[in-house]
Coordinates of C-alpha atoms in Angstrom, one line a residue:
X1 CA 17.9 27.2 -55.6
X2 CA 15.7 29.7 -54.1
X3 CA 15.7 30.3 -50.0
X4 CA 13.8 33.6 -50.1
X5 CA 10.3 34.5 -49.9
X6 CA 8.7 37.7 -51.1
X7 CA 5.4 39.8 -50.6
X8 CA 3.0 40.4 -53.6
X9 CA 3.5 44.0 -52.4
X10 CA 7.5 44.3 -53.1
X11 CA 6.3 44.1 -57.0
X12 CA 5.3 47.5 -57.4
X13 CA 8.9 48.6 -57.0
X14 CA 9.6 46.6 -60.1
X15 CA 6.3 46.9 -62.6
X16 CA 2.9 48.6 -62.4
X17 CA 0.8 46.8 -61.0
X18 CA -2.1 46.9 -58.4
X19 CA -2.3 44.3 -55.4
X20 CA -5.9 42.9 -54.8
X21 CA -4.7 40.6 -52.0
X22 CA -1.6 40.2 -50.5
X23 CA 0.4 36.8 -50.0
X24 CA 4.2 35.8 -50.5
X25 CA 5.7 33.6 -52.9
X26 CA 8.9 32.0 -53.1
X27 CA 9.6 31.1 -57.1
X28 CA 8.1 31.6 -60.2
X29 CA 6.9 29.5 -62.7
X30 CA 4.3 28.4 -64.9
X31 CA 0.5 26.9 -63.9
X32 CA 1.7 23.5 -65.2
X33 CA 5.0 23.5 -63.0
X34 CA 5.1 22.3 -59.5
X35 CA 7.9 24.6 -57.7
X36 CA 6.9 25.2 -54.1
X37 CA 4.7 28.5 -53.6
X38 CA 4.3 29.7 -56.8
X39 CA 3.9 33.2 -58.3
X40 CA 2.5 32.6 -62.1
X41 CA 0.5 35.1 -64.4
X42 CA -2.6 34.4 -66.1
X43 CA -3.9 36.4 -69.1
X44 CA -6.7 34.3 -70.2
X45 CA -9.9 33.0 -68.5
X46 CA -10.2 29.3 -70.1
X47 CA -6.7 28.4 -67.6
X48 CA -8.7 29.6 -64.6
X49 CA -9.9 25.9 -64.0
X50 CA -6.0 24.6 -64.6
X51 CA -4.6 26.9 -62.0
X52 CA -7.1 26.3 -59.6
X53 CA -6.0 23.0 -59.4
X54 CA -2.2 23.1 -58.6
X55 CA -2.0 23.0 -55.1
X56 CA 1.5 24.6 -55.3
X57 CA 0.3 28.2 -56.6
X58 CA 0.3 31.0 -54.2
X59 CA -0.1 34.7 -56.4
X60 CA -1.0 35.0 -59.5
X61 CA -0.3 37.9 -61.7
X62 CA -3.6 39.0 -63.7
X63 CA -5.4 41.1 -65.6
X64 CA -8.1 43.1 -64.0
X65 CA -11.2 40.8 -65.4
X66 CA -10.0 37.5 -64.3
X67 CA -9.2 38.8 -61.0
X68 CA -12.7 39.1 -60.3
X69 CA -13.5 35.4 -60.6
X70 CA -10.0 34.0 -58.3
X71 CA -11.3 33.2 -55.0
X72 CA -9.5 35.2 -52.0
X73 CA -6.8 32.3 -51.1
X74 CA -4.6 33.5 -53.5
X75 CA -2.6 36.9 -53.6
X76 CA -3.6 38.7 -56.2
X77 CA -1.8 41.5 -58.2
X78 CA -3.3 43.1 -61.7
X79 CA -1.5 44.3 -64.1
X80 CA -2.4 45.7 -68.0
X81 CA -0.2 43.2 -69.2
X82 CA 0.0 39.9 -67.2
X83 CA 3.1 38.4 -69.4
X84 CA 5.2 40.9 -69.8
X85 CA 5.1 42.1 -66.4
X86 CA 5.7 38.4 -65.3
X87 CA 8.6 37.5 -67.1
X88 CA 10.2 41.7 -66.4
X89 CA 9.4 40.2 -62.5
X90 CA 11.5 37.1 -63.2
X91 CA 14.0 38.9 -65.1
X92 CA 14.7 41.2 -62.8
X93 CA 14.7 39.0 -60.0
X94 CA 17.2 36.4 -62.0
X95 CA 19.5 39.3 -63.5
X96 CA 19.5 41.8 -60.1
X97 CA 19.1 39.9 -56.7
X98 CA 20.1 36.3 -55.3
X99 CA 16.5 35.3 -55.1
X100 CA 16.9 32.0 -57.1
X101 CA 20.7 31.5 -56.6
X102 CA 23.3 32.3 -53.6
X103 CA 27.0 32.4 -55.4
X104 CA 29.3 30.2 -53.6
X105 CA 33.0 29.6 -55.0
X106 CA 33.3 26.5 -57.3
X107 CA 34.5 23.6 -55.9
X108 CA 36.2 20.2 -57.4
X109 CA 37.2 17.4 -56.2
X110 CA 41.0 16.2 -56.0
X111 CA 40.9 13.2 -58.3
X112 CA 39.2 14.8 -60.6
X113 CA 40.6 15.0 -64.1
X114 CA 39.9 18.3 -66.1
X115 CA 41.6 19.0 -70.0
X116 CA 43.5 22.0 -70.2
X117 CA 40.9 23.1 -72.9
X118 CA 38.0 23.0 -71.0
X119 CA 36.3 25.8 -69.1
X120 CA 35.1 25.1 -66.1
X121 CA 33.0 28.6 -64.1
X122 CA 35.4 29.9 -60.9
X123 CA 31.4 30.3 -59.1
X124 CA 28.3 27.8 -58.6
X125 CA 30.1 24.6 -60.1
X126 CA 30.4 21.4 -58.1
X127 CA 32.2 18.6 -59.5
X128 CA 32.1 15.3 -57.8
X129 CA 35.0 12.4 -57.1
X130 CA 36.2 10.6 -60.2
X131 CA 34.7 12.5 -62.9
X132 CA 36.6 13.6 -66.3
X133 CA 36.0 16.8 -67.9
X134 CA 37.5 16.2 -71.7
X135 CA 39.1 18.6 -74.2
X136 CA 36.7 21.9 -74.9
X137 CA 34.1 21.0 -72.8
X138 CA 31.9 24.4 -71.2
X139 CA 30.7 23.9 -67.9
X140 CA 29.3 27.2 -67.0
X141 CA 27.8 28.5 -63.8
X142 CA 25.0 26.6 -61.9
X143 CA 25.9 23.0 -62.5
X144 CA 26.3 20.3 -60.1
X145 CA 28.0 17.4 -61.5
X146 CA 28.6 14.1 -59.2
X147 CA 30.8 11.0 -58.8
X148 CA 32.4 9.4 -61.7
X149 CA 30.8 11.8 -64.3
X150 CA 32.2 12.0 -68.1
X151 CA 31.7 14.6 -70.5
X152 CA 33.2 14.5 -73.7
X153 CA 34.8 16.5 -75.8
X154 CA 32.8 19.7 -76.9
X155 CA 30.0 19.1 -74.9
X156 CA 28.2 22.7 -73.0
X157 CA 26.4 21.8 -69.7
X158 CA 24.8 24.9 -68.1
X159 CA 24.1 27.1 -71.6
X160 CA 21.1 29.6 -71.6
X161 CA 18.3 27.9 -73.4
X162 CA 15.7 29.0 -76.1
X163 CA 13.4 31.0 -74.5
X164 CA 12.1 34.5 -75.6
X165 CA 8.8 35.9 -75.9
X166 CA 7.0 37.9 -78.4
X167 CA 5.7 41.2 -76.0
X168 CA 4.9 44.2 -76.7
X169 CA 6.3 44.0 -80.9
X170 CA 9.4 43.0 -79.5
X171 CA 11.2 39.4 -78.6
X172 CA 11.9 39.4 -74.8
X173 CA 15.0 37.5 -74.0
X174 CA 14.0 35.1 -70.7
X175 CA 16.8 34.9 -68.1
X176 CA 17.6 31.5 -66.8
X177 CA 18.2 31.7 -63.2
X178 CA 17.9 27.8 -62.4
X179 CA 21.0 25.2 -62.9
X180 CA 21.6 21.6 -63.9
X181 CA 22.4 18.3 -61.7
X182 CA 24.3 15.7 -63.1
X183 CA 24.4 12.7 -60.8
X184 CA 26.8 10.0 -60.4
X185 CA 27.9 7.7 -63.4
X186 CA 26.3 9.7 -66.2
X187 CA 28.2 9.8 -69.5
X188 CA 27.5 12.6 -71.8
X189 CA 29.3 11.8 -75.2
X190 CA 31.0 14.5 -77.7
X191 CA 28.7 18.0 -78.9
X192 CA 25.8 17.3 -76.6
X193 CA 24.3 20.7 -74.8
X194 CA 22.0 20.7 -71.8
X195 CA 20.5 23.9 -71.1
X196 CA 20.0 25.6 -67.5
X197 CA 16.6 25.7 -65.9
X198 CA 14.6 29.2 -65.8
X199 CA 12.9 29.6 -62.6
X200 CA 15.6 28.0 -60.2
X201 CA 15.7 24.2 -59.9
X202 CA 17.5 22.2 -62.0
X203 CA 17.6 20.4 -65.4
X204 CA 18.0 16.7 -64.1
X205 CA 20.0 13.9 -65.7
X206 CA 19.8 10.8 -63.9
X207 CA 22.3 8.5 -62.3
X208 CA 23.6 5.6 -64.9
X209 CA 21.9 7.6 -67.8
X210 CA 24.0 8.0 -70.8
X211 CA 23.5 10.5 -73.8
X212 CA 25.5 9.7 -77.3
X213 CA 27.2 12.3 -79.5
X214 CA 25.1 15.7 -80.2
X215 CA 22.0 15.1 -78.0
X216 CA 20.1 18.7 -76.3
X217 CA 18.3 18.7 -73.2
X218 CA 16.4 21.5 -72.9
X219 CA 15.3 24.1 -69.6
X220 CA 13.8 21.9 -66.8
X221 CA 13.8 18.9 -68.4
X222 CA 14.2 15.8 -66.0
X223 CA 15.4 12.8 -67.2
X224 CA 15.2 9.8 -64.8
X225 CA 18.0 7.4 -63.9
X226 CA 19.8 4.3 -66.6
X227 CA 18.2 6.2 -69.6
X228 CA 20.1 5.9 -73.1
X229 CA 19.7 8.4 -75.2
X230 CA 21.1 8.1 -78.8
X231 CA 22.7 10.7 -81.2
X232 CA 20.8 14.0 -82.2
X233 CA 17.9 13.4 -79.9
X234 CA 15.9 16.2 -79.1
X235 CA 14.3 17.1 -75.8
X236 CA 12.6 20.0 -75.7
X237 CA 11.8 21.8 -72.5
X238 CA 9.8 20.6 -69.3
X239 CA 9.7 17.4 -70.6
X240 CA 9.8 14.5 -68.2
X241 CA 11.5 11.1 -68.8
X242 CA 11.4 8.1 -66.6
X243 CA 14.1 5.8 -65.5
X244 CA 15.2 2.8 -68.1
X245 CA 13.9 4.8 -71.3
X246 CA 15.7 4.4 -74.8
X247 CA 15.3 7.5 -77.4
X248 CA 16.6 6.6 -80.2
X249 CA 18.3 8.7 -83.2
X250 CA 17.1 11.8 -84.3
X251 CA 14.1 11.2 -82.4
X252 CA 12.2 15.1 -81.0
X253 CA 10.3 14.9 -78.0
X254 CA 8.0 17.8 -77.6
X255 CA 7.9 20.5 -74.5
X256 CA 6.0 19.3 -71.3
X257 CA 5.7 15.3 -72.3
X258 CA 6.0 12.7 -70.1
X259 CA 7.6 9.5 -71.2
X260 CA 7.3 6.5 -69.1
X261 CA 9.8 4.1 -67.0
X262 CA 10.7 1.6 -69.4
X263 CA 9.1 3.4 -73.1
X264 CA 11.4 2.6 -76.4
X265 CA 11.1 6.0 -78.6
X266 CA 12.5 4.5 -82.1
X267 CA 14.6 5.6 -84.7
X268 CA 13.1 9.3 -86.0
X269 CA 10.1 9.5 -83.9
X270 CA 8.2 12.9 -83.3
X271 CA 6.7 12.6 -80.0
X272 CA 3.5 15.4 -78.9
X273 CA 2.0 13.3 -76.8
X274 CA 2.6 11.6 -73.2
X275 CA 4.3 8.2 -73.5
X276 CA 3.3 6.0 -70.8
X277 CA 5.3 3.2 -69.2
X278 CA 6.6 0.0 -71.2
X279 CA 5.0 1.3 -74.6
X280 CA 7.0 1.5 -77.9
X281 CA 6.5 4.4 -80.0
X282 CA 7.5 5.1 -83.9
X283 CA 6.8 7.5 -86.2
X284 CA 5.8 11.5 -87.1
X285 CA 3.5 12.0 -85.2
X286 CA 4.9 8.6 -83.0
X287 CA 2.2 6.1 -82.1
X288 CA 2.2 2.6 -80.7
X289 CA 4.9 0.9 -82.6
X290 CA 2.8 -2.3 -83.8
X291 CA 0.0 0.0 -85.0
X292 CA 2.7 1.9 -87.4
X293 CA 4.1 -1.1 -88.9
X294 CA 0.2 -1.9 -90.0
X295 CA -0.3 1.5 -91.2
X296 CA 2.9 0.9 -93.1
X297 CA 2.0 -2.3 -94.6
X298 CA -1.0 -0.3 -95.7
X299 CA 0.1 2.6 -97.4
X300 CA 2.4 0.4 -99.3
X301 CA 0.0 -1.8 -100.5
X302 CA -1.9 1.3 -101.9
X303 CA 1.2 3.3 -103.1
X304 CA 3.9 2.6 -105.8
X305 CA 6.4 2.5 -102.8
X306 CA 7.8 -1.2 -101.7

């Protein structure tokens, strides 16, 4: 993770742009994310209101209109094009300096048991007592795994994830600087991958969670601690899951939702919308489970389907 801090006034050696009022940040991210001292861009004025109120945001990257109606407490730089400048910032940063990630030489524990297939990153890898590492596994750079850890066969932990942007009539590839944290007794089963954060921090997998056969965790996702996840789940990026959740097959969770400790996603659910604690969910789009099944028991008494 990130231990540096940088002036709004360092940016002009990387993109065009015009500082209104200096400050320093020390990561990057988005006006929904919650990273300490925040630089984020903002190209249009109806997210004024929503960056105003994370406490964690200190520069924001704008265009020259909206800069006029940010109070002074930020720093302030103005560019023609907010995104793209933003994201050649974090590119640049990720691909060209150690801002979000100091290279240290990987290191594994004794009694821990690694297949001859598998490929395991000479730098930024920590693997923890007791873990096992099976056949054709990937663990790339960035990825902290703890204590009695398993990973089966096939399995990528640490891959770049989808994210690419559509700038300037051409698709910007989005560097992923962050890592992922594996803690103690997780078992990720056969095919699964779990992608790398963007802006430094990690994609989290809980302690006692388990994920079954070809399951993807997405950038910064956060999954909470005795969590079972069943095969082909989906969870897409930012998305936050409590402790003691089930997700079951197939199910899709959509970027930036927040499931609750204790929620049951069933079989095949579609889930856009926050999840809160102890509710069952089912269905495209997934609502409250008992309101489903009556729905159901509707259609079917107005359909030829039984």
């Amino acid at each position: 993770m990130s231990i540096n801090s940088i002036n709004l006034d360092a940016l002009i050696r990387i993109v065009p742009v015009l500082i209104k009022s200096n400050s320093s940040f020390s990561s990057l991210g988005s006006i929904s994310h919650s990273e300490k001292n925040m630089l984020v861009f903002l190209e249009s004025s109806k997210f004024i209101s929503k960056a105003l109120r994370n406490p964690e945001i200190s520069c924001i990257l704008t265009n020259s209109e909206i800069a006029e109606k940010l109070p002074n407490i930020y720093g302030i730089a103005i560019s023609d094009n907010p995104r793209y400048d933003f994201f050649s910032i974090h590119n640049y940063l990720a691909l060209e300096t150690d801002f979000y990630w100091q290279d240290f030489e990987s290191r594994i524990s004794k009694n821990v048991s690694i297949h001859p297939t598998a490929y395991v990153a000479s730098k930024n890898v920590v693997i923890g007592d007791g873990s096992i590492i099976e056949a054709n596994v990937n663990i790339l750079d960035n990825v902290i795994i703890g204590e009695n850890v398993i990973i089966r066969s096939g399995s990528t932990i640490g891959s770049q994830g989808f994210e690419f942007k559509r700038i300037k009539n051409e698709i910007m590839s989005i560097a992923h600087a962050g890592g992922v944290k594996i803690c103690d007794r997780v078992e990720i089963q056969a095919n699964c991958a779990i992608s790398k954060a963007i802006f430094g921090g990690f994609t989290e997998i809980g302690k006692d969670t388990k994920l079954d056969n070809l399951v993807h965790v997405a950038h910064n996702v956060k999954i909470g601690s005795r969590c079972l996840i069943a095969a082909s789940a989906t969870i897409s990026g930012s998305s936050i899951i409590g402790d003691d959740v089930w997700i079951g097959p197939n199910s899709c969770i959509s970027n930036e939702i927040t499931v609750g400790d204790g929620a049951e996603i069933t079989i095949g659910s579609v889930v856009v919308q926050n999840v809160p604690s102890l509710t069952r969910v089912t269905g495209n789009f997934a609502i409250d489970h008992k309101k489903f099944l009556s729905l159901t028991k509707i259609m079917r008494r107005y359909s030829n389907y039984t």
